[in-house]
Short mmCIF file of C-alpha atoms and ligand atoms in Angstrom, two decimals:
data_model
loop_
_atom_site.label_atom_id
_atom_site.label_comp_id
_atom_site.label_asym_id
_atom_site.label_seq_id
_atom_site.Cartn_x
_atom_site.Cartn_y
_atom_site.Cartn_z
CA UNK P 281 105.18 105.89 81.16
CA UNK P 282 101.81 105.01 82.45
CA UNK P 283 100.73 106.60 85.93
CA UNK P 284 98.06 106.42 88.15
CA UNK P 285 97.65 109.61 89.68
CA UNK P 286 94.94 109.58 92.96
CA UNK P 287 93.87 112.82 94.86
CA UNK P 288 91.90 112.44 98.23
CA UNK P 289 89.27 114.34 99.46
CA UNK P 290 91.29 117.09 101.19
CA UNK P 291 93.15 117.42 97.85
CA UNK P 292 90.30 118.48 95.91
CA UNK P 293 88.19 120.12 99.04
CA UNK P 294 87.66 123.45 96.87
CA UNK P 295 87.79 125.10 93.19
CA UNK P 296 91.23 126.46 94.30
CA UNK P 297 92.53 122.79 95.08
CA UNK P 298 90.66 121.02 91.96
CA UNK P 299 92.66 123.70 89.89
CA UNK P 300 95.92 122.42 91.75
CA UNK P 301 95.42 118.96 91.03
CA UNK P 302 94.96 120.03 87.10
CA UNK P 303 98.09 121.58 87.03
CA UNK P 304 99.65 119.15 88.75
CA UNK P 305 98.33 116.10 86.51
CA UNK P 306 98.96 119.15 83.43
CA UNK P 307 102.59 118.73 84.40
CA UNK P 308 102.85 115.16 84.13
CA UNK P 309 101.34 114.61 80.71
CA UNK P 310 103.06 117.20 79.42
CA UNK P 311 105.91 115.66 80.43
CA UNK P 312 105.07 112.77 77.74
CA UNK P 313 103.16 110.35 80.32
CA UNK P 314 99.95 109.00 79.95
CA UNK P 315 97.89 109.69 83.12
CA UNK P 316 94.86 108.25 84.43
CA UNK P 317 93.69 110.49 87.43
CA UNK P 318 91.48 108.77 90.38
CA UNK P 319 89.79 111.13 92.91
CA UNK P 320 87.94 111.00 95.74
CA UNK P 321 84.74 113.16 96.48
CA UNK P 322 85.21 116.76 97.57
CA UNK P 323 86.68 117.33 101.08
CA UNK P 324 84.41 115.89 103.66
CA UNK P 325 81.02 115.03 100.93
CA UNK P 326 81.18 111.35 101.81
CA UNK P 327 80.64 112.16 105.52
CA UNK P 328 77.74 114.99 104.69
CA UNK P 329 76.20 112.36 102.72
CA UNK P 330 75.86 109.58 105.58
CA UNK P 331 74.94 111.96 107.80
CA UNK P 332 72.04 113.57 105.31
CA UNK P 333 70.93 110.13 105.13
CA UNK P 334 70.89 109.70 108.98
CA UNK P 335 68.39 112.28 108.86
CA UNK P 336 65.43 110.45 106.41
CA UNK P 337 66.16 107.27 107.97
CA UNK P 338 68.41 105.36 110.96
CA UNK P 339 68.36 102.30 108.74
CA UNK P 340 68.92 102.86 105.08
CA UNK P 341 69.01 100.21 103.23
CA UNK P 342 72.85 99.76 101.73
CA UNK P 343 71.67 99.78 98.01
CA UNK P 344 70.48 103.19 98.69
CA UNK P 345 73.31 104.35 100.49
CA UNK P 346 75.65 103.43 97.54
CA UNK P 347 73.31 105.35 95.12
CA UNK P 348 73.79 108.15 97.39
CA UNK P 349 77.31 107.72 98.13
CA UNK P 350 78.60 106.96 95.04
CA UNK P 351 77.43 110.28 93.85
CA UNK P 352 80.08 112.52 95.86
CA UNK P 353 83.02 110.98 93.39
CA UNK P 354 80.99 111.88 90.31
CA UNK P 355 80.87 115.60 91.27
CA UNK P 356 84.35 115.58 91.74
CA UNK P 357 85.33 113.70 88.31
CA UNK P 358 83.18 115.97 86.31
CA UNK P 359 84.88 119.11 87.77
CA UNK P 360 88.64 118.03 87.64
CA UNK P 361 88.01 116.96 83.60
CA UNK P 362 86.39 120.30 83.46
CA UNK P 363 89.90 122.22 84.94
CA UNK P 364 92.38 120.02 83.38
CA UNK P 365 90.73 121.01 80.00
CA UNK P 366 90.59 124.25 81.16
CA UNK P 367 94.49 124.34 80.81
CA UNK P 368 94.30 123.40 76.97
CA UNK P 369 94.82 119.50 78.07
CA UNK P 370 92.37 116.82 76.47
CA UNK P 371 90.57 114.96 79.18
CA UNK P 372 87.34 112.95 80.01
CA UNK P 373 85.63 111.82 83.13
CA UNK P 374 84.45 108.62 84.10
CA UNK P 375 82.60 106.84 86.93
CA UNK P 376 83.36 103.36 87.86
CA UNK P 377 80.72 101.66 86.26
CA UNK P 378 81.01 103.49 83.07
CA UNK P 379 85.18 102.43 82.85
CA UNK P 380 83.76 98.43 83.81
CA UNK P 381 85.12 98.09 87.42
CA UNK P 382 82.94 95.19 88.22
CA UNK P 383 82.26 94.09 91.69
CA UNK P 384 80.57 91.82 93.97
CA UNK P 385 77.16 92.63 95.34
CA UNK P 386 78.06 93.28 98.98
CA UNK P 387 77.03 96.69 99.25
CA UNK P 388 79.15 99.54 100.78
CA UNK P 389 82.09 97.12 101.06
CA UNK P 390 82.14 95.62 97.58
CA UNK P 391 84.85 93.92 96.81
CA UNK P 392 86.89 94.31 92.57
CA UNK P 393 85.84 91.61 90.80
CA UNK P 394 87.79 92.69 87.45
CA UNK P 395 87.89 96.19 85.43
CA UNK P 396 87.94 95.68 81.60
CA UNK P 397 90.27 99.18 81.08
CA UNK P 398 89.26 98.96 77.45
CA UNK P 399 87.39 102.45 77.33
CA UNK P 400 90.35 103.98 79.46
CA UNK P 401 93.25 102.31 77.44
CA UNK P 402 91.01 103.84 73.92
CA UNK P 403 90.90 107.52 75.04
CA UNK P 404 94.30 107.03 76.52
CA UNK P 405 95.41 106.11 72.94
CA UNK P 406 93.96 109.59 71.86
CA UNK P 407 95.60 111.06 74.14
CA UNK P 408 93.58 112.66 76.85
CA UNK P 409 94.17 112.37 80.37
CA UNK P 410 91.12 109.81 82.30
CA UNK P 411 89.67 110.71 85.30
CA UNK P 412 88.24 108.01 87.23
CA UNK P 413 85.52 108.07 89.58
CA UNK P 414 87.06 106.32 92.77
CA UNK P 415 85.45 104.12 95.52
CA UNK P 416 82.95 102.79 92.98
CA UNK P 417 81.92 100.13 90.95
CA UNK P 418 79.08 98.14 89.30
CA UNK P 419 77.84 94.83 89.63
CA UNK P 420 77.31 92.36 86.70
CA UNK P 421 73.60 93.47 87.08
CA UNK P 422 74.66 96.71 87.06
CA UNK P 423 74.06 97.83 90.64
CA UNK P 424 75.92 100.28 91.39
CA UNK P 425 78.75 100.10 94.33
CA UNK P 426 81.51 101.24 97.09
CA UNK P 427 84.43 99.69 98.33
CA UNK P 428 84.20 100.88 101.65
CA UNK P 429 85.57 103.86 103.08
CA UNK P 430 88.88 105.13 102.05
CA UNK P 431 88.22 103.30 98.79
CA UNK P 432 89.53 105.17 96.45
CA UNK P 433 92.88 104.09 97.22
CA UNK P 434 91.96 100.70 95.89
CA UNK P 435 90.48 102.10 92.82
CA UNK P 436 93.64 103.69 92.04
CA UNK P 437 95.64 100.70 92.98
CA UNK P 438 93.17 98.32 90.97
CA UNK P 439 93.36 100.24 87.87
CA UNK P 440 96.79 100.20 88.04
CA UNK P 441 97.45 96.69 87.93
CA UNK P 442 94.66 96.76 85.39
CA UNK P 443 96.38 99.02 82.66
CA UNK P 444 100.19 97.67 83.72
CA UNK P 445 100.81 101.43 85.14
CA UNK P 446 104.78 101.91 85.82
CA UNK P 447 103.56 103.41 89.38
CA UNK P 448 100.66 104.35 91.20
CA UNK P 449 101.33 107.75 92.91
CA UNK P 450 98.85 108.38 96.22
CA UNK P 451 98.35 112.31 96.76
CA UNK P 452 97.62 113.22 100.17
CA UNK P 453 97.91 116.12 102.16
CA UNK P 454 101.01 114.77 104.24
CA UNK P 455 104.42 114.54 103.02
CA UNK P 456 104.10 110.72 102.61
CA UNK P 457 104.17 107.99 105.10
CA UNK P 458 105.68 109.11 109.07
CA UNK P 459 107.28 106.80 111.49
CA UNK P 460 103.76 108.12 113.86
CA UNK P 461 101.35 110.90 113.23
CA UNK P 462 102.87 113.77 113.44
CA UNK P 463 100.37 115.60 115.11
CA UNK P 464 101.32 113.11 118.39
CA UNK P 465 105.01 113.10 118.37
CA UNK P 466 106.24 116.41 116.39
CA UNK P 467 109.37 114.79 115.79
CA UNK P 468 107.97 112.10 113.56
CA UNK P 469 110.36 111.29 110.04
CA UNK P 470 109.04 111.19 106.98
CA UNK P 471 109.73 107.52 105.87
CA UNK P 472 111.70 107.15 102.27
CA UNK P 473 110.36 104.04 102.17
CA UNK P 474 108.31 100.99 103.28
CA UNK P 475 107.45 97.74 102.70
CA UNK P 476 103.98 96.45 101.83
CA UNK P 477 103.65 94.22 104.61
CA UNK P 478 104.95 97.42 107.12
CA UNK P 479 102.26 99.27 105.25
CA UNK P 480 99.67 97.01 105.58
CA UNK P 481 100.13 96.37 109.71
CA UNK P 482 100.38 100.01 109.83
CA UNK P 483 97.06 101.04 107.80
CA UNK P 484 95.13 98.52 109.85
CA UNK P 485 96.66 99.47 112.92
CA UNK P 486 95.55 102.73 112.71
CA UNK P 487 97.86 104.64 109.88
CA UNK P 488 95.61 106.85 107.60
CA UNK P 489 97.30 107.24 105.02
CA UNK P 490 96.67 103.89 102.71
CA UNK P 491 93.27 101.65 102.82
CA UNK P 492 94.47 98.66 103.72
CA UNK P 493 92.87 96.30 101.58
CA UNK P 494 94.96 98.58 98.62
CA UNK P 495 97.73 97.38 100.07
CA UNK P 496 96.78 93.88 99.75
CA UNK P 497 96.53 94.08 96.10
CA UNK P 498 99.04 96.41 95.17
CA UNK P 499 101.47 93.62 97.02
CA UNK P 500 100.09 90.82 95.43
CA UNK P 501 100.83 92.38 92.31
CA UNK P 502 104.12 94.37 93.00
CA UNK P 503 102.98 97.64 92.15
CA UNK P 504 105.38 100.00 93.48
CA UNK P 505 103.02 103.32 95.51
CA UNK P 506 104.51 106.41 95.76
CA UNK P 507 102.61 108.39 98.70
CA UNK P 508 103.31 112.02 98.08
CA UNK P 509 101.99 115.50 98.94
CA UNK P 510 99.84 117.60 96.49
CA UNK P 511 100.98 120.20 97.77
CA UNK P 512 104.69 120.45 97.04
CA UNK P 513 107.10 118.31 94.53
CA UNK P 514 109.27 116.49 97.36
CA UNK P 515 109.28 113.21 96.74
CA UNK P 516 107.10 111.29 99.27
CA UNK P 517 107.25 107.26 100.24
CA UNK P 518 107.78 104.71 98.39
CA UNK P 519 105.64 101.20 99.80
CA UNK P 520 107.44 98.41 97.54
CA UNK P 521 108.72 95.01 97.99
CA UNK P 522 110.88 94.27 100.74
CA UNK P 523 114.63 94.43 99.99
CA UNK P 524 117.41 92.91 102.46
CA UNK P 525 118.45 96.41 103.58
CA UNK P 526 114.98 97.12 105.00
CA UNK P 527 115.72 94.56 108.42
CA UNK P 528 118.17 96.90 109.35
CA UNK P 529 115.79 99.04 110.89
CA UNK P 530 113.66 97.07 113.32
CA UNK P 531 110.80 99.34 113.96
CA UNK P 532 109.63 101.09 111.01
CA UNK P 533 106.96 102.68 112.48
CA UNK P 534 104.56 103.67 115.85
CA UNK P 535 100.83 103.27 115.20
CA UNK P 536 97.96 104.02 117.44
CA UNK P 537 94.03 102.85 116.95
CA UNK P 538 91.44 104.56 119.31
CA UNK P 539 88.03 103.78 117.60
CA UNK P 540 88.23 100.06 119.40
CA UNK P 541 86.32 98.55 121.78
CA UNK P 542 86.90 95.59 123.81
CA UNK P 543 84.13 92.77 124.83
CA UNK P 544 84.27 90.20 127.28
CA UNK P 545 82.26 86.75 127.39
CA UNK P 546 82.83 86.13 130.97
CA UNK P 547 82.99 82.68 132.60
CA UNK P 548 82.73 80.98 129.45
CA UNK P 549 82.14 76.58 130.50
CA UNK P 550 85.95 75.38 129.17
CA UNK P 551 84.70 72.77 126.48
CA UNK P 552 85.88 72.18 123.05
CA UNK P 553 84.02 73.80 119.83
CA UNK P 554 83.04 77.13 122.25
CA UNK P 555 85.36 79.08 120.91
CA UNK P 556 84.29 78.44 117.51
CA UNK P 557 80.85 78.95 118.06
CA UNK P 558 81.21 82.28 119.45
CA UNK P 559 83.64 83.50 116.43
CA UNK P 560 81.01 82.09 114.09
CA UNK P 561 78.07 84.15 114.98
CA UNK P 562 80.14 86.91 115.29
CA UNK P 563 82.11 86.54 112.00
CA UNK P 564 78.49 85.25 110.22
CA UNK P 565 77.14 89.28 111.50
CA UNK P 566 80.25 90.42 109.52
CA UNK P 567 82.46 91.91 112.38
CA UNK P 568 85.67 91.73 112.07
CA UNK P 569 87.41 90.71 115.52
CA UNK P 570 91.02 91.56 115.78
CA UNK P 571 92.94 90.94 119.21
CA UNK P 572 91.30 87.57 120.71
CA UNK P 573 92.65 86.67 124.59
CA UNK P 574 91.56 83.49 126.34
CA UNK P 575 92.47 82.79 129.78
CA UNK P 576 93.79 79.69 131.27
CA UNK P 577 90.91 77.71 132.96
CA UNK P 578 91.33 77.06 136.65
CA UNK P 579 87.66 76.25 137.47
CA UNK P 580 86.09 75.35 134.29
CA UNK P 581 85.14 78.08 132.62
CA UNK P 582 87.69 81.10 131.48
CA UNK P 583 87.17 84.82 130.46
CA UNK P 584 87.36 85.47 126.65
CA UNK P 585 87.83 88.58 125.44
CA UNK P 586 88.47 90.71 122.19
CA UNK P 587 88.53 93.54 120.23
CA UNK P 588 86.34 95.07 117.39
CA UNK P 589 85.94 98.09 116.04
CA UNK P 590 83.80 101.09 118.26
CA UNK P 591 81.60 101.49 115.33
CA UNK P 592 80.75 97.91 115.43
CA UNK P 593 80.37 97.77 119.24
CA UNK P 594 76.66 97.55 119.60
CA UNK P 595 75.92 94.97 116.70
CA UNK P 596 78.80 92.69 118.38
CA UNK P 597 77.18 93.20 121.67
CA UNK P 598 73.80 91.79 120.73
CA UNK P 599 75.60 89.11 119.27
CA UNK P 600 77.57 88.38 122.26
CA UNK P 601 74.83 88.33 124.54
CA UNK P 602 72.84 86.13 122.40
CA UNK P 603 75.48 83.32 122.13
CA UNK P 604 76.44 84.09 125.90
CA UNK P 605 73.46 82.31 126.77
CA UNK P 606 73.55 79.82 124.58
CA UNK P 607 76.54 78.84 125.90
CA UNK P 608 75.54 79.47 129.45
CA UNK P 609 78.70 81.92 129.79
CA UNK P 610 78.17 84.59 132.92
CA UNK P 611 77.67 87.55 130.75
CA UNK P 612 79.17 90.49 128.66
CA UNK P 613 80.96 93.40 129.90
CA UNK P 614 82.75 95.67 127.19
CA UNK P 615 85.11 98.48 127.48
CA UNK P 616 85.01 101.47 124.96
CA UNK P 617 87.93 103.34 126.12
CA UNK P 618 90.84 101.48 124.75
CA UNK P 619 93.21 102.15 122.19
CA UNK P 620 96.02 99.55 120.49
CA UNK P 621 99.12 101.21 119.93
CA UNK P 622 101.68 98.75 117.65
CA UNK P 623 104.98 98.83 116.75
CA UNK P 624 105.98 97.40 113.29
CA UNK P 625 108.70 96.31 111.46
CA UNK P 626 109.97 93.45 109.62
CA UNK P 627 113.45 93.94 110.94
CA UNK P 628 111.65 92.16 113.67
CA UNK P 629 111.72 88.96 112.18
CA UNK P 630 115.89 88.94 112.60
CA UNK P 631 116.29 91.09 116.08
CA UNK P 632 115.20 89.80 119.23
CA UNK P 633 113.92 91.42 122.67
CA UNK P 634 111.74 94.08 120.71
CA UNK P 635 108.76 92.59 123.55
CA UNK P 636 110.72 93.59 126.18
CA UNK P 637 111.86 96.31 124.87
CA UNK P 638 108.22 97.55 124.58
CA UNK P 639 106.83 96.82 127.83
CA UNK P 640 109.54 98.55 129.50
CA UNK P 641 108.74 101.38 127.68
CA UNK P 642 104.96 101.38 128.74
CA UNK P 643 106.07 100.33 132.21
CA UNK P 644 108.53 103.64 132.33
CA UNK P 645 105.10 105.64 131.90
CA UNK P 646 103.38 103.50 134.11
CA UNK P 647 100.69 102.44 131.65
CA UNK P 648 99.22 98.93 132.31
CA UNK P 649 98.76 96.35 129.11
CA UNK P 650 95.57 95.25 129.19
CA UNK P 651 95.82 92.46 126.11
CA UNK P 652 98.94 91.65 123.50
CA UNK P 653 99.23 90.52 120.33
CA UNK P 654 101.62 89.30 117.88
CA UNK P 655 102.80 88.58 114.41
CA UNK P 656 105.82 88.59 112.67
CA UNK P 657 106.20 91.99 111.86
CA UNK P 658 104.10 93.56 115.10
CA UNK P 659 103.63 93.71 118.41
CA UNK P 660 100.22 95.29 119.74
CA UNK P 661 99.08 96.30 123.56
CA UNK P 662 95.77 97.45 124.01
CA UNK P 663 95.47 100.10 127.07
CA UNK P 664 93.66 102.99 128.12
CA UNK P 665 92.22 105.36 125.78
CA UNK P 666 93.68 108.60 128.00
CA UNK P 667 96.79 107.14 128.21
CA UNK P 668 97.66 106.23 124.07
CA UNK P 669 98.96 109.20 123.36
CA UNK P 670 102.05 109.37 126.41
CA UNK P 671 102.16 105.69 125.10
CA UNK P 672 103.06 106.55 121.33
CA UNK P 673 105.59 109.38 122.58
CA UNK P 674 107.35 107.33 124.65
CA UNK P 675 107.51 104.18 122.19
CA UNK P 676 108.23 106.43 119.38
CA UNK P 677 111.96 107.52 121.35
CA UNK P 678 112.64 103.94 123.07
CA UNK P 679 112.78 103.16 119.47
CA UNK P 680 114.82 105.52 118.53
CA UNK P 681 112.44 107.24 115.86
CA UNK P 682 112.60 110.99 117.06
CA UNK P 683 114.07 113.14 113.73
CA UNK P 684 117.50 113.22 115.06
CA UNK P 685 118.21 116.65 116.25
CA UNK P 686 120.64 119.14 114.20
CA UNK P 687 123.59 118.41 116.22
CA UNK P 688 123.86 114.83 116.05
CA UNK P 689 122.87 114.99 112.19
CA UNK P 690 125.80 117.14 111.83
CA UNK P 691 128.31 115.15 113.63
CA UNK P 692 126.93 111.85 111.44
CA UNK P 693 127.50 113.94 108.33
CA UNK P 694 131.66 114.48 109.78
N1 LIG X 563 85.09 109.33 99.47
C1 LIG X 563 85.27 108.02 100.03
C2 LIG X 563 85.48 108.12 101.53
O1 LIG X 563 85.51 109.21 102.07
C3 LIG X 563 86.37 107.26 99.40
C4 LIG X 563 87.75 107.83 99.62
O2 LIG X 563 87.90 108.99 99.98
O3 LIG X 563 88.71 107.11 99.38
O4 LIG X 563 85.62 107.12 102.19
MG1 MG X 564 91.25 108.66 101.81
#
């Protein structure tokens, strides 16, 4: 078999861990795989990097950055080639440019053009294990370049529909994918497994385990992910196509975003094409607006508000305020402390009253919805930042998520 093997950054934060991972990717190729290995930089490098270059300049330009960046994954390459040789295994290291990941120019958000997976498919053939730089590529004019953060999922999922891998295995330092984060509700499951479209809601909603944009491309291509811990052999989640059994659950999962923000163009004149030209500008300075409410109009003009993300919060507020007056809108107002917490499932798509079911939940609590959203598979409130975690709790058990405890597991087993 093929496999793509990725480590994260807490995977391979020190020697001890790097020597983990090569005994762990050891174990696979001597078990008659081929392996290609993708790995992010070492523990939190990516983050010491940004802020180092914080400290020369508050503007870098994003060429720059991606020299800089791109330089945490090469340490880490270099060093887990190094210990997998170390235990008598052939293996070579690569970064993304050298293996012909080829991107777009858009700078510390590039997006895979195509990889060639020649070089890796040659050394393959002789039998060493390739270790992959992740979150990194090259451009046709051989600038180099990220994929944004959490990237190297997408390397490893790229690569693997590249070089036709049986499976792409994501290690992490969870057990795999939970129902919620653990570290909020205790008594959150470890999921067997997920769909890709459950994944994806869940990774943008908030779930840190998969990139989301890996998602979209390891669905588009079927390529079964096996999230798993690297620091035990359980088996972790599976994210794979949906299969008719999966409906029978209707929430697969709790999530909770609190780096949001929400703005408000108030009093905005109720004419046709406003709308528009307020997304425009804002999509045109590359924000990406998520939650979008509109008021009806009883005097001519009508509140419009939305989400973005916090770290995006001042760009989209200049913005705002710009086309504000354009438009002769009142003003902007904008709340930082929000959070979205979503529950998702496509078992939604067959059951009904899940809504209801939600807001009764929140009501219970008494926490107020400030702005809902929709799709198929979701249903997202945005509230209060203080209240999101008594929020996920409490949606978590009316949705009957909680690990069941030993005594009922016992009398399910009779
Ligand atoms: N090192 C990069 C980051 O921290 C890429 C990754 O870890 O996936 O975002
Ligand atoms: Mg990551």
């Amino acid at each position: 078999m093929l496999i793509v093997q990725k480590f994260g950054g807490s995977s391979v934060a020190n020697p001890d861990r790097i020597v983990n991972v090569a005994k762990r990717v050891a174990l696979t190729r001597r078990e008659g795989h081929r392996v290609v290995v993708v790995v992010s930089a070492l523990g939190d490098t990516t983050d010491d990097l940004i802020e180092l270059s914080r400290k020369v300049t508050r503007n870098p330009v994003e060429r720059e950055m991606d020299m800089l960046m791109a330089t945490g994954e090469q340490v880490s390459v270099a060093l887990l080639a190094m210990a997998i040789q170390e235990l008598g295994i052939p293996a070579i290291s690569f970064t993304g440019a050298q293996v012909g990941i080829v991107t777009d120019s858009s700078h510390t958000r590039a997006k895979i053009k195509n990889i060639s997976g020649q070089r890796i498919s040659e050394q393959l053939k002789r039998g060493k294990v390739v270790v992959v730089a992740g979150f990194q590529g090259m451009t046709e004019d051989h600038e180099i370049t990220t994929l944004g953060r959490g990237g190297s999922d997408l390397s490893a999922v790229a690569l693997a529909v590249a070089l036709k891998a049986q499976v792409c295995e994501i290690y992490t330092d969870v057990e795999g994918v939970y129902t919620t984060d653990p570290r909020i509700v205790p008594e959150a499951r470890k999921l067997e497994s997920v769909s890709y479209d459950e994944m994806l809601e869940m990774a943008s909603l908030g779930a840190q385990v998969m990139q989301a944009r890996s998602m979209e491309v390891a669905k588009k291509y079927s390529i079964p992910i096996h999230v798993r811990s690297s620091f035990s052999k359980q088996p972790g989640t599976i994210i794979s196509k949906e299969v008719k059994s999966m409906e029978d659950v209707v929430v697969r999962g709790v999530s909770l975003a609190k780096e949001e923000a929400k703005v408000t163009i108030c009093d905005v004149p109720d004419k046709p094409g406003l709308a528009a030209k307020i997304f425009t500008r804002i999509s045109e300075a590359n924000i990406n607006v998520d939650t979008i409410v509109q008021n009806v109009s009883k005097t001519g003009t009508t509140d419009l508000s939305f989400t973005v993300g916090l770290p995006d919060l001042n760009k989209t507020l200049t913005v705002a305020r710009k086309v504000a007056r354009e438009v002769r809108a009142k003003g902007v107002t904008y709340d930082d402390k929000i959070a979205k917490v979503s529950v998702v499932g496509i078992g939604m798509r067959s059951h009904s009253g899940i809504a209801a079911k939600m807001f009764q939940a929140l009501a219970k609590e008494s926490i107020n919805i400030e702005m809902i959203s929709t799709s198929e598979i979701k249903i997202s409130c945005v509230i209060g930042k203080n209240q999101a975690v008594r929020a996920v709790r409490a949606l978590h058990k009316a949705f009957g998520l909680n690990r069941l405890g030993r005594k009922t597991q016992l009398a399910l087993v009779r």
